Short mmCIF file of C-alpha atoms in Angstrom, two decimals:
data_model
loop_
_atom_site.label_atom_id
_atom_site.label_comp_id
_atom_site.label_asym_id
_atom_site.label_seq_id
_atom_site.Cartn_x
_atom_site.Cartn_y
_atom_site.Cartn_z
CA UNK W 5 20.57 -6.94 4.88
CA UNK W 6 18.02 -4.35 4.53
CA UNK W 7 17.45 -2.24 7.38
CA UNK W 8 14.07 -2.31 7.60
CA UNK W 9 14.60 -6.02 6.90
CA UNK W 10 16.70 -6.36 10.66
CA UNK W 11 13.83 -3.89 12.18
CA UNK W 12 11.90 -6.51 12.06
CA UNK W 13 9.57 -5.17 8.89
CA UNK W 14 8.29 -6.55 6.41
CA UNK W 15 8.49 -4.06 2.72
CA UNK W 16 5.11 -3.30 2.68
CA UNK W 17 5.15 -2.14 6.42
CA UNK W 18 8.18 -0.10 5.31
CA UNK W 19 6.48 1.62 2.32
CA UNK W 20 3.97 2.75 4.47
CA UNK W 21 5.20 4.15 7.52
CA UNK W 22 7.99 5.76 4.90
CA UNK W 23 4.64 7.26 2.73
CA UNK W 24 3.03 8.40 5.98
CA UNK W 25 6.09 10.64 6.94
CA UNK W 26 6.67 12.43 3.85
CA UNK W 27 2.84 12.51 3.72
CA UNK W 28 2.83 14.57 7.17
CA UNK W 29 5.95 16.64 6.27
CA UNK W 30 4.47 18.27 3.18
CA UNK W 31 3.43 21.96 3.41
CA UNK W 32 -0.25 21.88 3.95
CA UNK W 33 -1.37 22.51 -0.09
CA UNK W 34 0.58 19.86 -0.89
CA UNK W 35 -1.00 17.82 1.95
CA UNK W 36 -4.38 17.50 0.81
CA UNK W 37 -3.67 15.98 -2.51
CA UNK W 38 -1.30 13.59 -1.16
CA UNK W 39 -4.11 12.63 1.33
CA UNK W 40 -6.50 11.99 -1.48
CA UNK W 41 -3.66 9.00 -2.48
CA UNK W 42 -3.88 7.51 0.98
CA UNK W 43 -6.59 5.37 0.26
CA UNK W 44 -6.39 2.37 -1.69
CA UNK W 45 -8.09 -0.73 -2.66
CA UNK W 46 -7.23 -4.00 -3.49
CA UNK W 47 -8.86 -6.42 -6.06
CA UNK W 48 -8.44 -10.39 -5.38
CA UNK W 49 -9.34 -12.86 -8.17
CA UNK W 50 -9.01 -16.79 -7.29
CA UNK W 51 -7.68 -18.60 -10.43
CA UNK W 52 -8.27 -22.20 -11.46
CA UNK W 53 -6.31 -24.02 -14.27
CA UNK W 54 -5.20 -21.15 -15.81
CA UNK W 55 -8.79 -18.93 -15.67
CA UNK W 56 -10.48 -16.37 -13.34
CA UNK W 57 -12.63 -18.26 -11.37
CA UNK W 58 -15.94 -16.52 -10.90
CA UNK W 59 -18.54 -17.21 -8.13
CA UNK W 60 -22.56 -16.30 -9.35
CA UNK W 61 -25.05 -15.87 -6.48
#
């Protein structure tokens, strides 16, 4: 088993701690562009019998 798995983590919680240490042990030009990736956005489309459902209001 994974150890991150028996720390009681899920992957995704793993990925980002891991990202957020080698984010903060960077020299600090390297830091700011790596910062810049920190942010990130996700995109959720509900499908229905095979096709994007989309909502108009």
């Amino acid at each position: 088993m994974a150890a991150w798995r028996q720390a009681g983590l899920n992957y995704i919680n793993f990925s980002q701690i891991a990202a957020k240490l080698v984010r903060q042990a960077l020299k600090a030009e390297f830091r700011t562009a790596a910062a810049k990736r920190e942010d990130s956005s996700v995109k959720f489309t509900l499908w229905k019998d095979g096709k994007p459902v989309t909502e108009k209001i």
